[in-house]
Short mmCIF file of C-alpha atoms in Angstrom, two decimals:
data_model
loop_
_atom_site.label_atom_id
_atom_site.label_comp_id
_atom_site.label_asym_id
_atom_site.label_seq_id
_atom_site.Cartn_x
_atom_site.Cartn_y
_atom_site.Cartn_z
CA MET A 1 2.65 3.67 10.03
CA ALA A 2 2.76 5.13 13.50
CA ASN A 3 0.51 8.14 13.87
CA LYS A 4 3.59 10.29 14.41
CA ILE A 5 3.44 10.62 10.66
CA ARG A 6 5.01 13.72 9.14
CA LEU A 7 2.81 14.52 6.18
CA LYS A 8 4.35 17.05 3.80
CA ILE A 9 1.46 19.00 2.28
CA VAL A 10 1.49 22.29 0.43
CA LEU A 11 -2.13 23.38 0.11
CA VAL A 12 -2.68 25.63 -2.86
CA ALA A 13 -5.81 27.14 -4.33
CA GLY A 14 -7.82 24.58 -6.23
CA LEU A 15 -5.99 21.57 -4.77
CA LEU A 16 -9.10 20.06 -3.23
CA LEU A 17 -12.28 20.31 -5.29
CA GLY A 18 -15.81 19.15 -4.49
CA LEU A 19 -14.75 17.27 -1.38
CA SER A 20 -16.96 14.38 -0.38
CA SER A 21 -17.12 13.19 3.23
CA THR A 22 -19.03 9.99 2.63
CA ALA A 23 -18.75 6.74 0.75
CA SER A 24 -21.73 4.42 0.50
CA ALA A 25 -21.47 1.04 2.17
CA PHE A 26 -19.24 -1.34 0.20
CA ASN A 27 -19.05 1.06 -2.74
CA TRP A 28 -15.44 0.03 -3.22
CA GLY A 29 -15.01 2.19 -6.29
CA GLY A 30 -15.73 5.50 -4.57
CA ARG A 31 -15.77 8.59 -6.82
CA SER A 32 -13.33 9.55 -9.52
CA THR A 33 -12.40 12.97 -8.11
CA GLY A 34 -12.69 15.18 -5.10
CA TYR A 35 -11.51 13.25 -2.05
CA LEU A 36 -9.31 14.83 0.56
CA TYR A 37 -5.61 14.03 -0.19
CA GLU A 38 -6.48 12.51 -3.60
CA LYS A 39 -4.70 15.18 -5.64
CA LEU A 40 -1.70 15.03 -3.32
CA PHE A 41 -1.33 11.28 -3.79
CA ASN A 42 -1.79 11.64 -7.53
CA ASN A 43 0.95 14.27 -7.76
CA MET A 44 3.36 12.18 -5.67
CA GLY A 45 2.68 9.14 -7.83
CA GLU A 46 3.06 11.00 -11.12
CA HIS A 47 6.42 12.40 -10.01
CA TYR A 48 7.71 8.98 -9.00
CA LEU A 49 6.52 7.39 -12.24
CA SER A 50 8.42 10.08 -14.15
CA LEU A 51 11.58 8.82 -12.43
CA LEU A 52 10.78 5.25 -13.46
CA GLU A 53 10.13 6.15 -17.10
CA ASP A 54 13.83 6.28 -17.96
CA LYS A 55 14.77 3.20 -15.97
CA ALA A 56 15.69 0.20 -18.11
CA THR A 57 13.89 -3.13 -17.81
CA ASP A 58 16.09 -6.08 -16.97
CA ASN A 59 16.88 -8.84 -19.43
CA PRO A 60 17.93 -11.79 -17.25
CA ASN A 61 20.08 -13.11 -20.10
CA ASN A 62 22.39 -10.15 -19.58
CA LEU A 63 23.03 -11.01 -15.92
CA THR A 64 25.76 -13.21 -14.55
CA SER A 65 24.70 -16.83 -14.27
CA ASP A 66 24.33 -16.77 -10.50
CA LYS A 67 22.23 -13.60 -10.49
CA ARG A 68 20.14 -14.86 -13.39
CA SER A 69 19.45 -18.11 -11.59
CA ILE A 70 18.33 -16.35 -8.40
CA CYS A 71 16.10 -13.93 -10.30
CA LEU A 72 14.42 -16.62 -12.38
CA LYS A 73 13.88 -18.69 -9.26
CA ARG A 74 12.08 -15.78 -7.57
CA TYR A 75 9.76 -15.25 -10.52
CA GLY A 76 9.33 -18.91 -11.43
CA GLY A 77 6.58 -19.63 -8.93
CA ILE A 78 5.01 -16.22 -9.44
CA LEU A 79 4.60 -16.52 -13.21
CA ASN A 80 4.02 -20.24 -13.71
CA ASP A 81 0.23 -19.86 -13.96
CA GLY A 82 0.43 -17.01 -16.46
CA VAL A 83 -1.07 -14.46 -14.05
CA LEU A 84 0.73 -11.91 -11.86
CA ASP A 85 -1.66 -11.41 -8.93
CA ILE A 86 -0.90 -8.21 -6.97
CA ARG A 87 -3.15 -7.07 -4.14
CA ILE A 88 -2.94 -3.75 -2.33
CA ALA A 89 -4.61 -3.34 1.07
CA LEU A 90 -4.99 0.25 2.22
CA GLY A 91 -5.27 0.38 6.00
CA TYR A 92 -7.41 2.77 7.99
CA PHE A 93 -5.02 5.60 7.27
CA ASP A 94 -6.05 8.46 9.54
CA TRP A 95 -4.11 11.69 9.79
CA THR A 96 -4.08 12.18 13.55
CA THR A 97 -2.63 15.53 14.61
CA GLY A 98 -4.22 15.81 18.06
CA SER A 99 -6.62 18.49 16.86
CA ASN A 100 -9.22 19.10 14.17
CA VAL A 101 -8.00 19.24 10.60
CA GLY A 102 -9.32 22.09 8.50
CA TYR A 103 -8.91 23.31 4.97
CA SER A 104 -10.43 26.25 3.11
CA GLY A 105 -12.83 27.11 5.89
CA ARG A 106 -14.11 23.56 6.34
CA SER A 107 -13.38 21.27 9.27
CA TYR A 108 -12.72 17.61 8.66
CA GLY A 109 -12.67 16.89 12.35
CA LEU A 110 -10.22 14.78 14.27
CA SER A 111 -8.19 12.24 12.32
CA PRO A 112 -9.65 12.40 8.78
CA SER A 113 -8.83 9.40 6.59
CA MET A 114 -6.33 9.42 3.75
CA ASP A 115 -6.89 5.94 2.34
CA ILE A 116 -9.93 6.86 0.20
CA GLY A 117 -7.96 9.61 -1.54
CA ALA A 118 -5.01 7.24 -1.99
CA PHE A 119 -7.34 4.64 -3.51
CA GLU A 120 -8.67 7.07 -6.08
CA ALA A 121 -5.19 8.33 -6.95
CA LEU A 122 -3.84 4.80 -7.42
CA LYS A 123 -6.75 3.98 -9.71
CA GLU A 124 -6.01 7.04 -11.82
CA LEU A 125 -2.31 6.27 -12.00
CA LEU A 126 -2.88 2.63 -12.96
CA THR A 127 -5.26 3.54 -15.76
CA SER A 128 -3.19 6.46 -17.05
CA ARG A 129 -1.42 6.32 -20.39
CA CYS A 130 2.06 4.83 -20.19
CA SER A 131 5.12 6.94 -20.86
CA GLY A 132 8.65 5.70 -21.26
CA ASN A 133 9.43 2.38 -19.60
CA ALA A 134 7.09 2.68 -16.59
CA ARG A 135 4.48 -0.07 -16.19
CA PHE A 136 2.37 1.19 -13.28
CA CYS A 137 0.03 2.42 -16.03
CA GLY A 138 -1.96 1.21 -19.02
CA PHE A 139 -4.40 -0.90 -16.99
CA GLN A 140 -8.10 -1.27 -17.67
CA GLN A 141 -10.81 -1.81 -15.11
CA SER A 142 -11.70 -5.49 -14.97
CA SER A 143 -15.18 -6.93 -15.36
CA GLU A 144 -14.62 -8.32 -11.84
CA GLY A 145 -15.34 -4.89 -10.38
CA SER A 146 -14.21 -1.31 -9.93
CA SER A 147 -11.30 -2.24 -7.66
CA VAL A 148 -9.60 -4.71 -10.03
CA PHE A 149 -7.38 -3.69 -12.95
CA VAL A 150 -5.79 -5.82 -15.66
CA ARG A 151 -3.30 -5.56 -18.51
CA ASP A 152 -0.90 -7.83 -20.36
CA VAL A 153 2.83 -7.43 -19.73
CA MET A 154 5.91 -9.10 -21.10
CA ILE A 155 8.07 -10.53 -18.32
CA HIS A 156 11.24 -12.44 -19.18
CA GLY A 157 9.96 -13.04 -22.70
CA ARG A 158 6.56 -14.37 -21.58
CA ARG A 159 3.19 -12.70 -22.01
CA ILE A 160 1.61 -12.48 -18.56
CA GLN A 161 -1.75 -11.14 -17.46
CA ALA A 162 -1.15 -8.67 -14.63
CA ARG A 163 -4.00 -8.27 -12.16
CA VAL A 164 -3.90 -5.49 -9.54
CA GLU A 165 -6.62 -5.28 -6.90
CA ILE A 166 -6.88 -2.36 -4.46
CA ARG A 167 -9.17 -2.08 -1.42
CA PHE A 168 -9.50 0.61 1.24
CA SER A 169 -10.61 0.59 4.88
CA SER A 170 -12.37 3.85 5.79
CA GLN A 171 -16.12 4.04 5.37
CA SER A 172 -15.84 7.82 5.01
CA GLU A 173 -13.16 10.44 5.45
CA ILE A 174 -14.73 11.67 8.70
CA LEU A 175 -13.81 9.79 11.87
CA SER A 176 -16.86 10.94 13.84
CA ASP A 177 -19.13 9.52 11.13
CA ASN A 178 -17.26 6.21 11.07
CA LEU A 179 -17.66 5.93 14.84
CA GLY A 180 -21.22 7.27 14.75
CA ARG A 181 -23.81 7.03 11.99
CA TYR A 182 -21.64 4.70 9.88
CA ARG A 183 -20.53 2.62 12.84
CA GLU A 184 -22.01 -0.65 11.57
CA GLN A 185 -20.87 -0.06 7.99
CA GLN A 186 -17.37 0.70 9.28
CA ARG A 187 -17.35 -2.45 11.39
CA GLN A 188 -18.28 -4.50 8.33
CA ARG A 189 -15.70 -2.75 6.16
CA THR A 190 -12.95 -3.32 8.75
CA GLN A 191 -13.86 -7.01 8.96
CA TYR A 192 -13.90 -7.25 5.18
CA MET A 193 -10.44 -5.69 4.94
CA GLU A 194 -8.96 -7.93 7.62
CA ASN A 195 -10.27 -10.95 5.73
CA TYR A 196 -9.10 -9.52 2.40
CA PHE A 197 -5.57 -8.96 3.70
CA SER A 198 -5.37 -12.39 5.32
CA LYS A 199 -6.63 -14.11 2.18
CA ALA A 200 -4.20 -12.15 0.01
CA LEU A 201 -1.28 -13.27 2.18
CA ARG A 202 -2.26 -16.87 1.48
CA GLU A 203 -3.16 -16.58 -2.20
CA ALA A 204 -1.58 -13.64 -4.03
CA ASP A 205 1.80 -13.37 -5.70
CA ALA A 206 2.49 -10.00 -4.09
CA VAL A 207 0.75 -8.15 -1.25
CA PHE A 208 1.29 -4.53 -0.29
CA TYR A 209 -0.05 -3.00 2.92
CA PHE A 210 -0.11 0.81 2.93
CA GLY A 211 -1.14 2.43 6.18
CA HIS A 212 -0.12 2.83 9.82
CA SER A 213 2.20 0.57 11.77
CA ARG A 214 0.44 1.70 14.97
CA ASN A 215 3.78 1.37 16.77
CA GLY A 216 3.77 -2.36 16.12
CA GLY A 217 0.03 -2.90 16.57
CA GLY A 218 -0.72 -2.91 12.84
CA PRO A 219 -1.29 -3.61 10.01
CA ASP A 220 -4.55 -1.93 10.98
CA PHE A 221 -7.85 -1.65 9.15
CA ALA A 222 -9.93 -0.16 11.96
CA PRO A 223 -10.51 3.40 13.23
CA PRO A 224 -7.92 4.57 15.77
CA VAL A 225 -8.28 3.59 19.42
CA PHE A 226 -7.84 6.53 21.79
CA ILE A 227 -7.05 6.76 25.49
CA GLY A 228 -10.42 7.25 27.13
CA SER A 229 -12.06 10.45 25.92
CA THR A 230 -8.76 12.06 24.90
CA ASN A 231 -7.49 12.60 21.37
CA LYS A 232 -4.30 10.62 22.03
CA LEU A 233 -3.92 7.16 20.56
CA ASP A 234 -3.60 4.30 23.02
CA TYR A 235 -0.22 2.99 21.99
CA SER A 236 1.00 1.57 25.30
CA GLY A 237 -2.27 0.13 26.55
CA TYR A 238 -3.62 -1.25 23.28
CA TYR A 239 -1.48 -1.23 20.14
CA LYS A 240 1.93 -2.04 21.61
CA ALA A 241 0.52 -4.26 24.34
CA GLN A 242 -1.89 -6.35 22.26
CA ARG A 243 -0.45 -6.02 18.72
CA PRO A 244 -3.81 -7.09 17.21
CA GLY A 245 -3.02 -6.51 13.54
CA PHE A 246 0.42 -8.07 13.70
CA LYS A 247 -0.92 -11.22 15.36
CA LYS A 248 -3.57 -11.56 12.64
CA MET A 249 -0.96 -11.17 9.93
CA LEU A 250 1.33 -13.80 11.45
CA ASN A 251 -1.62 -16.14 11.86
CA ALA A 252 -2.57 -15.72 8.20
CA LEU A 253 1.00 -16.40 7.08
CA SER A 254 1.15 -19.51 9.26
CA SER A 255 -2.25 -20.99 8.43
CA GLY A 256 -2.09 -21.55 4.68
CA SER A 257 -0.26 -23.86 2.32
CA LYS A 258 1.03 -20.85 0.37
CA GLN A 259 2.55 -17.55 1.41
CA ALA A 260 2.80 -14.47 -0.79
CA PRO A 261 6.25 -14.51 -2.44
CA VAL A 262 6.45 -10.72 -2.08
CA LEU A 263 5.19 -8.68 0.87
CA GLY A 264 5.47 -4.91 1.11
CA LEU A 265 4.84 -3.45 4.55
CA MET A 266 4.55 0.17 3.54
CA SER A 267 4.25 1.83 6.93
CA CYS A 268 6.49 3.66 9.36
CA ALA A 269 9.45 1.80 10.88
CA SER A 270 7.99 -1.47 9.61
CA ARG A 271 11.41 -3.13 9.61
CA ASP A 272 11.79 -2.67 13.37
CA HIS A 273 8.16 -3.43 14.13
CA PHE A 274 7.55 -6.44 11.91
CA LEU A 275 10.49 -7.86 9.95
CA SER A 276 12.05 -10.40 12.29
CA ARG A 277 8.92 -12.39 13.15
CA THR A 278 7.46 -11.97 9.66
CA ARG A 279 10.55 -13.51 8.08
CA ALA A 280 10.39 -16.34 10.59
CA ALA A 281 6.76 -17.00 9.62
CA ALA A 282 7.41 -16.56 5.87
CA PRO A 283 11.08 -17.40 5.29
CA ASN A 284 10.73 -17.65 1.51
CA SER A 285 9.02 -14.31 1.02
CA GLY A 286 10.79 -11.16 -0.11
CA ILE A 287 9.81 -8.36 2.26
CA ILE A 288 9.96 -4.60 1.63
CA THR A 289 10.04 -2.40 4.72
CA SER A 290 10.87 1.10 5.96
CA MET A 291 13.48 2.02 8.54
CA ASP A 292 12.05 5.09 10.28
CA VAL A 293 8.99 7.23 11.00
CA LEU A 294 8.60 8.65 7.52
CA ASN A 295 6.80 11.15 5.40
CA VAL A 296 3.88 9.46 3.71
CA ASP A 297 5.36 9.97 0.24
CA GLU A 298 8.29 7.68 0.93
CA VAL A 299 6.33 4.52 1.67
CA TYR A 300 3.68 5.42 -0.93
CA THR A 301 6.18 5.88 -3.76
CA ALA A 302 8.19 2.81 -2.72
CA MET A 303 4.99 0.78 -3.09
CA ILE A 304 4.49 2.15 -6.61
CA GLY A 305 8.11 1.34 -7.41
CA GLY A 306 7.74 -2.19 -6.06
CA VAL A 307 4.65 -2.90 -8.15
CA ASP A 308 6.29 -1.41 -11.24
CA ALA A 309 9.36 -3.61 -10.66
CA LEU A 310 7.21 -6.73 -10.45
CA LEU A 311 5.36 -5.79 -13.63
CA ARG A 312 8.74 -5.70 -15.42
CA GLY A 313 10.26 -8.75 -13.74
CA GLN A 314 13.12 -6.66 -12.40
CA CYS A 315 16.00 -8.54 -10.81
CA GLN A 316 18.25 -7.80 -7.84
CA GLN A 317 19.82 -4.41 -8.47
CA SER A 318 17.07 -3.00 -10.65
CA PHE A 319 14.30 -4.00 -8.25
CA TYR A 320 16.14 -2.40 -5.35
CA GLN A 321 16.62 0.78 -7.37
CA SER A 322 12.93 0.89 -8.29
CA ILE A 323 11.84 1.24 -4.67
CA ARG A 324 14.62 3.76 -3.91
CA MET A 325 14.43 6.34 -6.72
CA THR A 326 14.55 9.38 -4.41
CA ASN A 327 17.13 10.44 -1.85
CA ASN A 328 14.83 9.73 1.10
CA ASN A 329 13.79 6.36 -0.25
CA GLN A 330 17.47 5.46 -0.54
CA LYS A 331 17.88 6.26 3.14
CA PHE A 332 14.77 4.63 4.53
CA ILE A 333 13.41 1.89 2.23
CA THR A 334 14.94 -1.57 2.20
CA MET A 335 14.26 -5.15 1.10
CA ASP A 336 15.10 -8.53 2.61
CA GLY A 337 14.90 -12.09 1.34
CA MET A 338 13.86 -11.18 -2.18
CA PHE A 339 16.90 -12.32 -4.14
CA GLU A 340 19.20 -13.74 -1.48
#
């Protein structure tokens, strides 16, 4: 997502409790509560899941023969090993406003990170009790680690083990720490995330990137690059000129024998920035993108809707509806190559 992000936040008393500004090196689980933006992401996710609760789950047998055939073809390769492997890569998701960010008398400095709070919220949503027909819920933490969650789901009459793995990019919420005392830890975490994302593109059934587009320079897992000593991001000289994250993504898609059947690029204007060349590199992948510089809730909730749709085995119309359950999502979220 470009850093021209419009983040809709209503800060109320008690919204942020016991805020922590650090995360120990490679402690991928983080803490269960208290990160900046965590409660916000949790509230947005809970609201969107409430919209999905009443949505019916497709039975392919009720579709016309041509639509049934296309849907079963899409899921055939995904489900043939009995495991639905979904991986979510949270980019270095800084909130860059051009000035220090403060709340309740405390300064979080320039460009505090949102991805740690999003990680914690997604964990809570995944492990929450299910209500209605929603399936982005009911997971248990896997013995693999604190970032992997598993549950059984019924998809098209088959019992499938769903596996959702989530990783985040920021070493702490504080940019000055990530560029200073945690510099080496942040370098290692960024490298880990770049490798994680590339590997997921070659191995997983579905991959979702949630973060900044960096005006075409992303997906990005590193702290922001500024113009000299200013607080303005270097779009023209670095991100748009070099497109480092996009080149790495295309290389990953082109270097393996397998490509993720589903790819969600949950960042601002990702359709304009990434779709054409990504579809050329991965012509058989269904790709979810956004069509404008958006509020963070639109790409975040569309990601939740996309994962929920996969967990149900939703087909053409129902899958599209799942990522577009709000008025803004209907305007700005789209999907290409999934069921064509």
